[in-house]
Short mmCIF file of C-alpha atoms in Angstrom, two decimals:
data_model
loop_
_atom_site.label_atom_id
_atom_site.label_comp_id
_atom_site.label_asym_id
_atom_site.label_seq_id
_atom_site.Cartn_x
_atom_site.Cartn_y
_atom_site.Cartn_z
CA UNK A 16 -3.15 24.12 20.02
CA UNK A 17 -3.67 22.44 23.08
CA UNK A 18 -6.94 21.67 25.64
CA UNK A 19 -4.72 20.58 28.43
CA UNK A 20 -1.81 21.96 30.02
CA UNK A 21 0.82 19.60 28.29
CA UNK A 22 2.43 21.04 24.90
CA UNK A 23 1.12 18.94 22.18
CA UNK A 24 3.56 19.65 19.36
CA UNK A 25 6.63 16.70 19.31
CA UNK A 26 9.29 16.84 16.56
CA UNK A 27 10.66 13.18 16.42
CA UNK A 28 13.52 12.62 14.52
CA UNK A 29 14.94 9.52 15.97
CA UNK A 30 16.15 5.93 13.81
CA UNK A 31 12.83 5.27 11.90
CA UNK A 32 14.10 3.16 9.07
CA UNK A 33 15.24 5.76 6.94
CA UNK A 34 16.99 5.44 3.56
CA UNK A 35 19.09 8.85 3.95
CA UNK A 36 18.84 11.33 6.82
CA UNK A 37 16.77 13.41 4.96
CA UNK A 38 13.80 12.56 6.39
CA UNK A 39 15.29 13.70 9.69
CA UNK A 40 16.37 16.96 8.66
CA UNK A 41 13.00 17.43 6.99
CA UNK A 42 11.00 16.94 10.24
CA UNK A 43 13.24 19.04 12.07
CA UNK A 44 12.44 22.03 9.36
CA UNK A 45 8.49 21.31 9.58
CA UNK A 46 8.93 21.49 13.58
CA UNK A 47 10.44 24.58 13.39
CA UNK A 48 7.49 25.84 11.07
CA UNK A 49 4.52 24.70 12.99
CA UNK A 50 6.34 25.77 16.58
CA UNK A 51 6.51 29.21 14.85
CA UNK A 52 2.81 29.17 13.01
CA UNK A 53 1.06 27.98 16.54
CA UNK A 54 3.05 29.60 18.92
CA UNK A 55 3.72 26.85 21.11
CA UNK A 56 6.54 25.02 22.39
CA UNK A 57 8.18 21.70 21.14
CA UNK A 58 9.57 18.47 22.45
CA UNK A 59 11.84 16.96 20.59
CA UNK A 60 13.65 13.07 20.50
CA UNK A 61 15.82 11.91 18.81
CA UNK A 62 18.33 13.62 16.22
CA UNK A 63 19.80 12.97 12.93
CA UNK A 64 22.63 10.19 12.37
CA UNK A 65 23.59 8.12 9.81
CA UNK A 66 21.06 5.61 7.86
CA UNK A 67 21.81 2.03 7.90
CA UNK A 68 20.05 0.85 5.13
CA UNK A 69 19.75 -2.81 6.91
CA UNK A 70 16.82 -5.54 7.07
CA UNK A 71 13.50 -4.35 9.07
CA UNK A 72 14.63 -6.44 12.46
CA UNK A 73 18.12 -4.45 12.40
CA UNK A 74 16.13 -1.25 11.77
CA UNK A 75 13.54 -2.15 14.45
CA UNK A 76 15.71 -3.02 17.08
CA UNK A 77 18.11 0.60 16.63
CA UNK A 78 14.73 2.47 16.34
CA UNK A 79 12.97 1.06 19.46
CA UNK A 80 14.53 3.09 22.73
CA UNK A 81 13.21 6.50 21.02
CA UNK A 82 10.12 5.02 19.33
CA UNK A 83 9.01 4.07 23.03
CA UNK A 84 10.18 7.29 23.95
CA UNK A 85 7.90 8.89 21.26
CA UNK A 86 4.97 6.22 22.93
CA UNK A 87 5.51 7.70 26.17
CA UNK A 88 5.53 11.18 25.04
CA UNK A 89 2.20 10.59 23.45
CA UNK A 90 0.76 8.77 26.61
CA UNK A 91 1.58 12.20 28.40
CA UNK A 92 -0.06 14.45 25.44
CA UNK A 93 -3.31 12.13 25.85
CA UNK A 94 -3.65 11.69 29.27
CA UNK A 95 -3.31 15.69 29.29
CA UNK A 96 -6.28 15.94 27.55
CA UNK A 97 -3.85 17.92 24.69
CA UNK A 98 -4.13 17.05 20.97
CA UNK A 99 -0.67 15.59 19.57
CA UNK A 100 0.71 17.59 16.54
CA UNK A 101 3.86 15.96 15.52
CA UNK A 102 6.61 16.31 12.89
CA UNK A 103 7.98 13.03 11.94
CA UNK A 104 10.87 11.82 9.53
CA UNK A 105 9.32 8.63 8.61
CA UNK A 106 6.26 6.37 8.68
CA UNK A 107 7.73 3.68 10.84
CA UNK A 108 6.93 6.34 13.73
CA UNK A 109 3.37 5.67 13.24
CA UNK A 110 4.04 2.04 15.12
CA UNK A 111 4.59 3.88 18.01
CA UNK A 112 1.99 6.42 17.83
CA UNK A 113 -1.00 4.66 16.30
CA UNK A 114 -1.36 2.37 19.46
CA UNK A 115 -1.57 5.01 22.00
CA UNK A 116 -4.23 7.24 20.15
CA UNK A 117 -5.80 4.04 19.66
CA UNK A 118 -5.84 3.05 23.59
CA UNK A 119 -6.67 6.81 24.35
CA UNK A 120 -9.77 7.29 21.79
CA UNK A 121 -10.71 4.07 20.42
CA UNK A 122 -13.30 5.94 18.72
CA UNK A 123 -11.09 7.40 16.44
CA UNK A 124 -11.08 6.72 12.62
CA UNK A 125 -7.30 7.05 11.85
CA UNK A 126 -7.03 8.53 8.39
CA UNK A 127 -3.72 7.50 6.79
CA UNK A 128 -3.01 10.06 3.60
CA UNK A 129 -0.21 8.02 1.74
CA UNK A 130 0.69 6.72 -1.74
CA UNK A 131 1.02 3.12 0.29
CA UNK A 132 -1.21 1.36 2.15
CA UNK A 133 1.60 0.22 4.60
CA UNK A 134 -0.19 -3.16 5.24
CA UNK A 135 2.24 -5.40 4.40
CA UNK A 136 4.03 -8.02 7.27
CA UNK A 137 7.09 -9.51 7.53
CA UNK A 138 6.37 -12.19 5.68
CA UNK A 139 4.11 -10.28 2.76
CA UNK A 140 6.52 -7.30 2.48
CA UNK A 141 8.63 -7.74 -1.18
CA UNK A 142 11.15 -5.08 0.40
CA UNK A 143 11.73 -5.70 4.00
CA UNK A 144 11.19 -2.08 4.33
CA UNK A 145 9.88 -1.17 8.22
CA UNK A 146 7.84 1.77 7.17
CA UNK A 147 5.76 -0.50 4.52
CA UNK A 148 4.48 -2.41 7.52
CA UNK A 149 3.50 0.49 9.81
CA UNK A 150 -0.87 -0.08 10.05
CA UNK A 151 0.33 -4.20 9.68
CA UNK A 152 2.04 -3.63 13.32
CA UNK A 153 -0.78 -1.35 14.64
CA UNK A 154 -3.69 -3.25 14.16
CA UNK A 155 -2.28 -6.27 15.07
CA UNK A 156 -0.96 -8.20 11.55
CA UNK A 157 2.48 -8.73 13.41
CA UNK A 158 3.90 -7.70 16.24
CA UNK A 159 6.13 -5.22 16.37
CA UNK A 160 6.94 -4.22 20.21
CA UNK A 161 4.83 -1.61 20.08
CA UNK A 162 1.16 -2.35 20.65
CA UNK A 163 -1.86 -3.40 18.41
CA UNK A 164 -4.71 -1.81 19.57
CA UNK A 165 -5.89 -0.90 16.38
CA UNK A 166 -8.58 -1.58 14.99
CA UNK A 167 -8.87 -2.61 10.84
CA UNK A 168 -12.40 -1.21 11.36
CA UNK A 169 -11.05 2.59 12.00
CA UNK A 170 -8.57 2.87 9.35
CA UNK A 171 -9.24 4.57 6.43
CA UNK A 172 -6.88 5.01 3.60
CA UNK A 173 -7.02 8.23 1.56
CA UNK A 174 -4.98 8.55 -1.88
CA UNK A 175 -3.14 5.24 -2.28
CA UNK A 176 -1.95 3.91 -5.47
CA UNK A 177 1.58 1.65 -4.95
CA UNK A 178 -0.19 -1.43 -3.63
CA UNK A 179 1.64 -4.97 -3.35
CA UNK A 180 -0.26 -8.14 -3.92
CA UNK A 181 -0.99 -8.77 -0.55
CA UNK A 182 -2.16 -5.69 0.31
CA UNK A 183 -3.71 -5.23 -2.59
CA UNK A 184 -5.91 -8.34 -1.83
CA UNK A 185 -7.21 -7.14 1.72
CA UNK A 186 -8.66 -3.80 0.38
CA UNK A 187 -10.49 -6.20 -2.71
CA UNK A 188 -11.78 -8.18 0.31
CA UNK A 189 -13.11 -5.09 2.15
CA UNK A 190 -10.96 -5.75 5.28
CA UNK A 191 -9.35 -2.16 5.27
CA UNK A 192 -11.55 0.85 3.91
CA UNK A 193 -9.55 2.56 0.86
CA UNK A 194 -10.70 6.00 -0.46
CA UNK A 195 -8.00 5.52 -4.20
CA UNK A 196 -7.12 8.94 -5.89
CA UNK A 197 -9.42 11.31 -7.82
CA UNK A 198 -11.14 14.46 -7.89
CA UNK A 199 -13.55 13.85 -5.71
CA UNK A 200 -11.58 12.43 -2.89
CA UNK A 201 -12.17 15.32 -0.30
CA UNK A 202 -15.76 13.89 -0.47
CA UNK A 203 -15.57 10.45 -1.01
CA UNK A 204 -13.03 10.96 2.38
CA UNK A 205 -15.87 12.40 4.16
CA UNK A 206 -18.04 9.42 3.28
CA UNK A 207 -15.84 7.44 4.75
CA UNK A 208 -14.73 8.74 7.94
CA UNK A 209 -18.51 9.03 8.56
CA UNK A 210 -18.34 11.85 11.27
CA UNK A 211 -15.73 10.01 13.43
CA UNK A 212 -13.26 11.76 15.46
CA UNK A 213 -10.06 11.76 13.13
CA UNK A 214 -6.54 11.25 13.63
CA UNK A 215 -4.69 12.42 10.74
CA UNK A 216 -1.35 10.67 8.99
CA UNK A 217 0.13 12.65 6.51
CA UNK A 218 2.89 10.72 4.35
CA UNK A 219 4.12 13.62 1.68
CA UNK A 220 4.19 10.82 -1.18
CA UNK A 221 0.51 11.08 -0.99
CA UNK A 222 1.32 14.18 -3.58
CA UNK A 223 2.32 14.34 -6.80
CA UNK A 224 5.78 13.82 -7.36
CA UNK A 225 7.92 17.11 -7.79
CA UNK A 226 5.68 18.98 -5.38
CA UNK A 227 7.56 18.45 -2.28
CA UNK A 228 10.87 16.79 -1.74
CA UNK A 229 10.20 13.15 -1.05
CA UNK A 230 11.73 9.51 -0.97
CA UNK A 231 9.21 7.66 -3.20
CA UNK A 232 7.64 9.46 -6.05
CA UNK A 233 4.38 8.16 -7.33
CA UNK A 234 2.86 9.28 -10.25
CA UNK A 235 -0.92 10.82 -9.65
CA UNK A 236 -1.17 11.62 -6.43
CA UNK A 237 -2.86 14.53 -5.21
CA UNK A 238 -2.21 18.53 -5.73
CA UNK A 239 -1.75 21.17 -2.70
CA UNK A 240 -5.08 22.53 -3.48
CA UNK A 241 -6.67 19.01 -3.26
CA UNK A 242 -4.83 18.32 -0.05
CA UNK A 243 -5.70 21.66 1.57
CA UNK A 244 -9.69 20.32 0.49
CA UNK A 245 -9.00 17.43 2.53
CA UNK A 246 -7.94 19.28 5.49
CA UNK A 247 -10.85 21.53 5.56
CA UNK A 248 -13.18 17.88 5.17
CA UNK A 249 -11.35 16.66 8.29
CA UNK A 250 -11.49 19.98 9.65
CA UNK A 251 -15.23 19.60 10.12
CA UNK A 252 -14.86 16.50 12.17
CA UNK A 253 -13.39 16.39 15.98
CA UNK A 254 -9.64 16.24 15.28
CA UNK A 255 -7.53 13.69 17.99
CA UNK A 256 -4.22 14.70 16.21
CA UNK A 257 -2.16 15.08 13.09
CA UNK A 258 1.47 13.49 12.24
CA UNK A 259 3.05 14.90 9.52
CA UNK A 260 6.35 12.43 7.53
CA UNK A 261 8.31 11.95 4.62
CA UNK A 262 9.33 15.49 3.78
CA UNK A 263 12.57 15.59 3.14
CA UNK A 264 15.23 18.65 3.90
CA UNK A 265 17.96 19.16 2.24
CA UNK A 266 21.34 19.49 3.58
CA UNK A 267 22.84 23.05 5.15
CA UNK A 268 22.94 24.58 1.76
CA UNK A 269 19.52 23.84 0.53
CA UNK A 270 17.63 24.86 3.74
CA UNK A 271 15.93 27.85 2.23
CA UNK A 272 14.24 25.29 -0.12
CA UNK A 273 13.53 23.06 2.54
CA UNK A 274 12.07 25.58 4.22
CA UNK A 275 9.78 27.00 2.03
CA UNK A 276 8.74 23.68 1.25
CA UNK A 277 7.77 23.25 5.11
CA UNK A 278 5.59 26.79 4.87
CA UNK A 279 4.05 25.47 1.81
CA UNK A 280 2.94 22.21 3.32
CA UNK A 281 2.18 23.26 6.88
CA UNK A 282 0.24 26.51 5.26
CA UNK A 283 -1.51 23.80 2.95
CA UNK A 284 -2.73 21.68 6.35
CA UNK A 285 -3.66 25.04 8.26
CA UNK A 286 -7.11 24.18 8.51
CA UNK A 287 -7.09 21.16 10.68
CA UNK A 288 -4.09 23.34 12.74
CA UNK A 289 -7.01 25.99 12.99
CA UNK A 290 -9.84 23.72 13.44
CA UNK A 291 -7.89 22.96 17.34
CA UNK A 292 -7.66 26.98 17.90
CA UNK A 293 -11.17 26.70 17.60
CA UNK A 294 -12.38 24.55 19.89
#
């Protein structure tokens, strides 16, 4: 899973705006799958705690000593030469991530697979909500602490449907490439990415609702099987990492669930996990 000699699989669990700590326990259950699918060894930061539900400066300012922890972990991974494979709870990690990958390979298209475009700002976002305003941070819209290396130009969105006015009025003004639902997505995708290098974002409200346990549930996402299409597009393309968020676990009593929910969604991604065996 790795080219260099730093493991590339982190499980980050840390403050990331959560609504409830299932997020947390979620990532935790999908690090413990893909450490036990590839093989390799984890680092984890952060661990689960109690939500505080607050305004996106409160949430910011608890989440930031681990989310520059998770920065630093990924400067490591990258400098390595290693491809980052990483579990997250929420979205909001992306602010931490997205910059580095972005220093490290600016070549890199960074597909973002969610039911929201997460473009909203401070001052756009209807919610306050700090994982709405993860690509905003990351290519620069505000500034979040974090970096902004970014660039609008290599983010493509695949599968989003829950868009607020002002996002919605950037991807009708071409600034961010949008690939919306549909059956021919996997394609359309491919289009889009137009042989780049991909880093991969995986937010599991890109499905439909009832498939895995999530906090938002959006009607007409995609299915497993289109997902698993989409991996194998991506698959064909050099792959600079993959961040999967926003599966939720349940508590100590529902972990079987939860964990056959992890199988099913790591087994669903296996082709970009075998694409990096293979090179």
């Amino acid at each position: 899973m790795t080219r260099g000699d730093v493991s590339a699989l982190t499980v980050f669990r840390g403050r990331a705006g959560d609504h409830n700590e299932r997020g947390m326990r979620g990532a935790r259950l999908l690090g413990e799958e893909l450490t036990r699918r590839t093989g390799s060894g984890s680092v984890s930061i952060g661990q689960s705690r109690p939500v505080l539900n607050s305004s996106w400066e409160t949430e910011l300012a608890a989440a930031l000593p681990e989310l520059r922890r998770l920065a630093r972990r990924y400067e490591e991974v990258l400098s390595a030469g290693s491809v980052p494979v990483t579990a997250m709870n929420r979205c909001a990690a992306g602010l931490a991530t997205l910059p580095v990958v972005a220093r490290h390979r600016p070549d890199a298209c960074v597909v973002w697979l969610d039911a929201h475009p997460d473009l909203n700002t401070p001052l756009t976002s209807e919610s306050g909500y700090l994982g709405g305003m993860v690509l905003a941070g990351a290519t620069g819209m505000w500034d979040s602490g974090l970096g902004t290396d970014l660039s609008v130009d290599n983010v493509v969105l695949g599968g989003a449907r829950d868009v607020d006015p002002a996002e919605r009025r950037m991807l009708d003004e071409g600034l961010v490439r949008s690939v919306p639902p549909g059956a021919d997505l996997p394609e359309r995708l491919r289009s889009a990415v137009a042989g780049r290098p991909v880093y991969v974002h995986l937010d599991c409200d890109v499905l439909e609702p009832g498939i895995l346990s999530t906090d938002y549930r959006i009607p007409g996402g995609m299915t497993l099987e289109q997902l698993r299409a989409v991996s194998e597009v991506l698959a064909d393309h050099e792959l600079v990492g993959i961040e999967l968020g926003e599966f939720e676990g349940g508590g100590s009593a529902e972990d079987e669930s939860g964990q056959a929910g992890a199988a099913e969604l790591v087994g669903t991604v296996e082709p970009l996990l075998r694409s990096l065996d293979d090179r």
